[in-house]
GROMACS .gro file of C-alpha atoms in nm:
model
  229
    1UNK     CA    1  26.303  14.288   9.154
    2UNK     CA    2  25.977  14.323   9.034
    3UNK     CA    3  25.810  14.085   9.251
    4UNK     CA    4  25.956  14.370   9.531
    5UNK     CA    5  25.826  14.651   9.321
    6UNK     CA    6  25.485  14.493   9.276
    7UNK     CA    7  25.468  14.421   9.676
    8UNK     CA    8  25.611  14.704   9.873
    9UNK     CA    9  25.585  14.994   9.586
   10UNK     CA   10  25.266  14.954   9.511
   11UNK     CA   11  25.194  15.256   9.281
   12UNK     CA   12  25.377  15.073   9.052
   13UNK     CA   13  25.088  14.919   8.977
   14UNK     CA   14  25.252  14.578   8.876
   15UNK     CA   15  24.941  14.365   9.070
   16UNK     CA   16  24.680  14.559   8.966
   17UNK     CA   17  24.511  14.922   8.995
   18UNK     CA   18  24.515  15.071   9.333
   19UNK     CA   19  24.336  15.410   9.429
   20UNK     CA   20  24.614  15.604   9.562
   21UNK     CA   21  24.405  15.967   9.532
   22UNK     CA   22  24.088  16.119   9.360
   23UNK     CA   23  23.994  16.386   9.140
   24UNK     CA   24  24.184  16.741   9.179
   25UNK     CA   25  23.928  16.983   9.005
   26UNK     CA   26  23.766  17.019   9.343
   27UNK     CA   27  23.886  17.166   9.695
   28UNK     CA   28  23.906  16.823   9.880
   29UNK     CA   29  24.075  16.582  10.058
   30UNK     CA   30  23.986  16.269  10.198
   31UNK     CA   31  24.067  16.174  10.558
   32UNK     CA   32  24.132  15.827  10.628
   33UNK     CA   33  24.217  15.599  10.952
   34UNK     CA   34  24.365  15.282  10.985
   35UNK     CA   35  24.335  14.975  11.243
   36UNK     CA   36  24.051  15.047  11.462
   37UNK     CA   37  23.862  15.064  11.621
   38UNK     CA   38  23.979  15.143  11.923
   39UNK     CA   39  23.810  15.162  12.243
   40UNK     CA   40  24.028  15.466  12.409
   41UNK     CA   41  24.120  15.655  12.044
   42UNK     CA   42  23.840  15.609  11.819
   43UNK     CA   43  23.589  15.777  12.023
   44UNK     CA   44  23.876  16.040  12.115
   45UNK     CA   45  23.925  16.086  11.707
   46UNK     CA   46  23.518  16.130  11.747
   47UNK     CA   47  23.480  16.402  11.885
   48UNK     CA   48  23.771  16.626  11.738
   49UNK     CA   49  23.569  16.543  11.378
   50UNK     CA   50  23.262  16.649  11.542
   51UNK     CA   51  23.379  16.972  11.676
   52UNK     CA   52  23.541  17.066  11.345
   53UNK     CA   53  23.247  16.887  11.157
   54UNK     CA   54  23.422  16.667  10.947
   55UNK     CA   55  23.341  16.326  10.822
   56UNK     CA   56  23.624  16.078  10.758
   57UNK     CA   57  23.659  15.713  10.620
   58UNK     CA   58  23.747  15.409  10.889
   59UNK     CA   59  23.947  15.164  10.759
   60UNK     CA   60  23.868  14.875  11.004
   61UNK     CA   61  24.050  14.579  11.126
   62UNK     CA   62  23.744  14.240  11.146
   63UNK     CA   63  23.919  14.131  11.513
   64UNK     CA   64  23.893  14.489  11.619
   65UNK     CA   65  23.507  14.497  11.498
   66UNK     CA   66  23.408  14.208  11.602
   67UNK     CA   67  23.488  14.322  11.986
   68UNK     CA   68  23.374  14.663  11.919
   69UNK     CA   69  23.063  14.645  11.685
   70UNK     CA   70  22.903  14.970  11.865
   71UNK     CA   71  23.161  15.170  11.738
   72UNK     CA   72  23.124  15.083  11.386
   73UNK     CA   73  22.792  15.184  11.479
   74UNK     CA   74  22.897  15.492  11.611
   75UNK     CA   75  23.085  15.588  11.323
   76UNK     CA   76  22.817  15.536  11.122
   77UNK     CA   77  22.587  15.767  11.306
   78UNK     CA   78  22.822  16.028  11.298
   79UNK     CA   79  22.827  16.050  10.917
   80UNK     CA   80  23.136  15.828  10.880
   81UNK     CA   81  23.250  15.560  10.643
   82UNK     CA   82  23.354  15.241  10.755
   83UNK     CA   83  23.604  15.008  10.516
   84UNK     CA   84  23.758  14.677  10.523
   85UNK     CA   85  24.169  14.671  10.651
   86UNK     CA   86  24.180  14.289  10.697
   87UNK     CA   87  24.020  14.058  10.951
   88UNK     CA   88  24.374  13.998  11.137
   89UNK     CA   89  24.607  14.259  10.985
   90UNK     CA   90  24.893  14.024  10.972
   91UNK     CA   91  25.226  14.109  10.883
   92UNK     CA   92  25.184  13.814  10.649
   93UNK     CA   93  24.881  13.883  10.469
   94UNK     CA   94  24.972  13.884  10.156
   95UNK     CA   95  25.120  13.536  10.123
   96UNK     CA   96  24.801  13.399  10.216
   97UNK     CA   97  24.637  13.158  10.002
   98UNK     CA   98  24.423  13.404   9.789
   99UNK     CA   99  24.075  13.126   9.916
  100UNK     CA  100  24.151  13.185  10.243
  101UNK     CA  101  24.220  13.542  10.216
  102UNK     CA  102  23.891  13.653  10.032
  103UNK     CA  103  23.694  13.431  10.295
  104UNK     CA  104  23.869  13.663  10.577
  105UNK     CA  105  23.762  13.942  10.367
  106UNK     CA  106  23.454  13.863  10.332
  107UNK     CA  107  23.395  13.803  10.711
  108UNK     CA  108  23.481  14.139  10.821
  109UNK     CA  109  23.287  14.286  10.526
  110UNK     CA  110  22.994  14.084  10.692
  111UNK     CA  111  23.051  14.214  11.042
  112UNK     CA  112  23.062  14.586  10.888
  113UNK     CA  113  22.752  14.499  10.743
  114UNK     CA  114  22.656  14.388  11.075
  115UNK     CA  115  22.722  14.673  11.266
  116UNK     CA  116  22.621  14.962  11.046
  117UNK     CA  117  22.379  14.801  10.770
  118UNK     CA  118  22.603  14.966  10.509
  119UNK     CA  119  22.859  14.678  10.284
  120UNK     CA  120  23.217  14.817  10.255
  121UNK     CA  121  23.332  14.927   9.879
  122UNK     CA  122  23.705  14.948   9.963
  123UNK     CA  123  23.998  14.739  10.137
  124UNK     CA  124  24.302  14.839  10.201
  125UNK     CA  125  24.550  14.585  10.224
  126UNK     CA  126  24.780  14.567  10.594
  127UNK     CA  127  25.125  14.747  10.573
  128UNK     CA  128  24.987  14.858  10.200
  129UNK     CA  129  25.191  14.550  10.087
  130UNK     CA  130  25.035  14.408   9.747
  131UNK     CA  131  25.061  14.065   9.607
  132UNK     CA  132  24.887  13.875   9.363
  133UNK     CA  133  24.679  13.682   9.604
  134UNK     CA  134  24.592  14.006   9.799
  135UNK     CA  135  24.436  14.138   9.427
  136UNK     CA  136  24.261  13.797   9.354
  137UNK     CA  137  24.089  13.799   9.686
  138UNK     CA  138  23.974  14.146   9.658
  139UNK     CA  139  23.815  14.103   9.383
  140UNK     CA  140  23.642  13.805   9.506
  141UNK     CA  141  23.538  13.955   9.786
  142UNK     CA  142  23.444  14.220   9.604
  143UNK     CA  143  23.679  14.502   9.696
  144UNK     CA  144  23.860  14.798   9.523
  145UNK     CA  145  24.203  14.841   9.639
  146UNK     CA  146  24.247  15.156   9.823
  147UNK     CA  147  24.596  15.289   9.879
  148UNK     CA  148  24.697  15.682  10.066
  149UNK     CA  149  24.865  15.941   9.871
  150UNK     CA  150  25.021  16.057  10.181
  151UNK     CA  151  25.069  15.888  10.519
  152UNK     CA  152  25.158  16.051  10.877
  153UNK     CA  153  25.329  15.785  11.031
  154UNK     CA  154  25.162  15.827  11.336
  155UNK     CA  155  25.193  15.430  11.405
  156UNK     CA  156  25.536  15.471  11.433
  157UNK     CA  157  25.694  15.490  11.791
  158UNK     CA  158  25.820  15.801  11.833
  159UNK     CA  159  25.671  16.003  11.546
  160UNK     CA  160  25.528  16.400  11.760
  161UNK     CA  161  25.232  16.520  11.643
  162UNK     CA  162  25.407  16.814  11.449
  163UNK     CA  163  25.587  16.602  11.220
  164UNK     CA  164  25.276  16.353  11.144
  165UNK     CA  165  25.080  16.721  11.057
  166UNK     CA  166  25.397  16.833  10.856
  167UNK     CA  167  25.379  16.524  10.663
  168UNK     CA  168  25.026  16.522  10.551
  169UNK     CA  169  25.072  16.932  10.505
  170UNK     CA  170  25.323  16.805  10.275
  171UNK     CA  171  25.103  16.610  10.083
  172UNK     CA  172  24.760  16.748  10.135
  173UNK     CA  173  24.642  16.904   9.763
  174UNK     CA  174  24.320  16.822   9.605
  175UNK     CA  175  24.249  16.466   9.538
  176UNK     CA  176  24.486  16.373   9.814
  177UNK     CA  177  24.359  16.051  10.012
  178UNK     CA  178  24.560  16.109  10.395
  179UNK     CA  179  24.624  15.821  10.588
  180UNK     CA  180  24.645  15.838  10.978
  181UNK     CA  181  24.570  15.562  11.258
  182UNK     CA  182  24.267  15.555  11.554
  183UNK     CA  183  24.445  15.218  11.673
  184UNK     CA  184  24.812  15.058  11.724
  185UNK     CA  185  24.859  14.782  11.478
  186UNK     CA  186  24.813  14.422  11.574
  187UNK     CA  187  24.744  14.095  11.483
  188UNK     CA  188  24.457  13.870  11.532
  189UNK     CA  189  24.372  14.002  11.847
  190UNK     CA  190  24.258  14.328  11.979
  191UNK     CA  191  24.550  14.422  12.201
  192UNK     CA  192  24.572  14.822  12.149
  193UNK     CA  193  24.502  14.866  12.512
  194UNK     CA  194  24.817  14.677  12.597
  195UNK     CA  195  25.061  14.857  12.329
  196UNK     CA  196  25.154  15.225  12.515
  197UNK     CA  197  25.470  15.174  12.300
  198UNK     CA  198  25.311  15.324  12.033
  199UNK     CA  199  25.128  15.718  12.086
  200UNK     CA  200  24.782  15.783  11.986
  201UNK     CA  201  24.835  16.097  11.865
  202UNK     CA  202  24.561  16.101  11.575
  203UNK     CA  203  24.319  16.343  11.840
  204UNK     CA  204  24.641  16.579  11.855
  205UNK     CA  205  24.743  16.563  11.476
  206UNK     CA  206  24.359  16.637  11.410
  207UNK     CA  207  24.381  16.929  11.643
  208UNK     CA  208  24.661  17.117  11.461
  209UNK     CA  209  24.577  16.939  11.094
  210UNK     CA  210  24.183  17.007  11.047
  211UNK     CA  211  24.244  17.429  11.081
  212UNK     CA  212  24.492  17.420  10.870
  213UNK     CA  213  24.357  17.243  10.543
  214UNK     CA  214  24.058  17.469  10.649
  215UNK     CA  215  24.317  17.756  10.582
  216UNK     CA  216  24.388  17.639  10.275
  217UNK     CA  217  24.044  17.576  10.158
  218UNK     CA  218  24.100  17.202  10.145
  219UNK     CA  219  23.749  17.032  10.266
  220UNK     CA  220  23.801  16.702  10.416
  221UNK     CA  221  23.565  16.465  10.328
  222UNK     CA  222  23.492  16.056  10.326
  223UNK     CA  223  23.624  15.881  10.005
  224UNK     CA  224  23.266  15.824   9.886
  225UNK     CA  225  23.249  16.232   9.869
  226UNK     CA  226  23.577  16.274   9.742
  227UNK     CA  227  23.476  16.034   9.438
  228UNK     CA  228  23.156  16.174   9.384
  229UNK     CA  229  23.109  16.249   9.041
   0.00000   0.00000   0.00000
């Protein structure tokens, strides 16, 4: 029982601290994106931010990079922030051997550094699922955890725009880190352009969420700003 706790509830915080949101005394939140990037959404996801000029964190998968390094680039120039999410993002990540792990870590660290001359501060572990070997190799690859505080579900098949923006809504107060996708999940390889199972629908959540945290005078930001001090 605790072993599940520790894994799939990880706010629990039985494996170790995990950044699940950040301070609430100022009129932000922080826009995240998982498993990019993605040649058809990520540059899609682009331009909304640009047009509402916001600035987001990229959470990025190393097999994804590696085929795409001018859109870590891209990111970069934009004003975005660009974060570790795995080299593979495999389903069983975190039963790998915690060596083996941290060196896969550290490899798509390198190719962020690669791309955009800027070494990631965060990882955030595939699925969210937490183990004691994920933890261990974090912190040898130098990595804070980095969880959501509220996710859309927009990787899910079937999940409309409207009810990814209700969830975040839901969620979105100051401090709030929101989690959304540029990219299907996959594993090893980069195979987003054969998925059409699952919607990209981040451009259309963005469209209906970024006016309305504007309404409520919720800034998003990248985490870096969010944790500012």
């Amino acid at each position: 029982g605790v072993l599940h706790l520790g894994s799939f509830y990880p706010r629990s915080g039985v494996y170790g601290r995990l950044l699940l949101a950040g301070p609430s005394d100022r009129a932000q939140v922080a826009l995240t994106f998982d498993d990019g990037p993605d040649p058809l959404t990520t540059p899609q996801v682009l331009k909304v931010l640009a047009r509402f000029e916001v600035r987001a964190t990229f959470f990025v998968i190393g097999a994804r990079a590696a085929q795409h390094p001018q859109l870590l680039a891209q990111l970069v120039q934009a004003g975005h922030q660009v974060e570790n999410h795995s080299y593979q993002h495999a389903w069983l990540t975190a039963f790998v051997p915690r060596w083996r792990l941290a060196a896969q870590l550290q490899q798509t660290s390198q190719l962020i550094v690669k791309a955009t001359g800027r070494a990631p501060r965060f990882f955030r572990a595939p699925i969210g699922i937490l183990s004691p070997e994920v933890v261990a190799a974090a912190k040898r690859a130098s990595l804070q955890l980095c969880g959501w505080s509220v996710k859309a579900r927009d990787g899910w098949s079937g999940t409309t725009p409207a009810q990814a923006v209700q969830r975040l809504l839901a969620g979105a107060r100051p401090g709030a880190i929101l989690l959304l996708h540029d990219a299907a999940e996959s594993q090893a390889t980069d195979r987003s352009e054969s998925a059409p199972s699952v919607a990209r629908i981040a451009p259309a959540v963005l469209e209906q969420l970024l006016p309305e945290l504007k309404r409520r005078g919720l800034q998003a930001v990248t985490l870096d700003t969010l944790l500012a001090k």
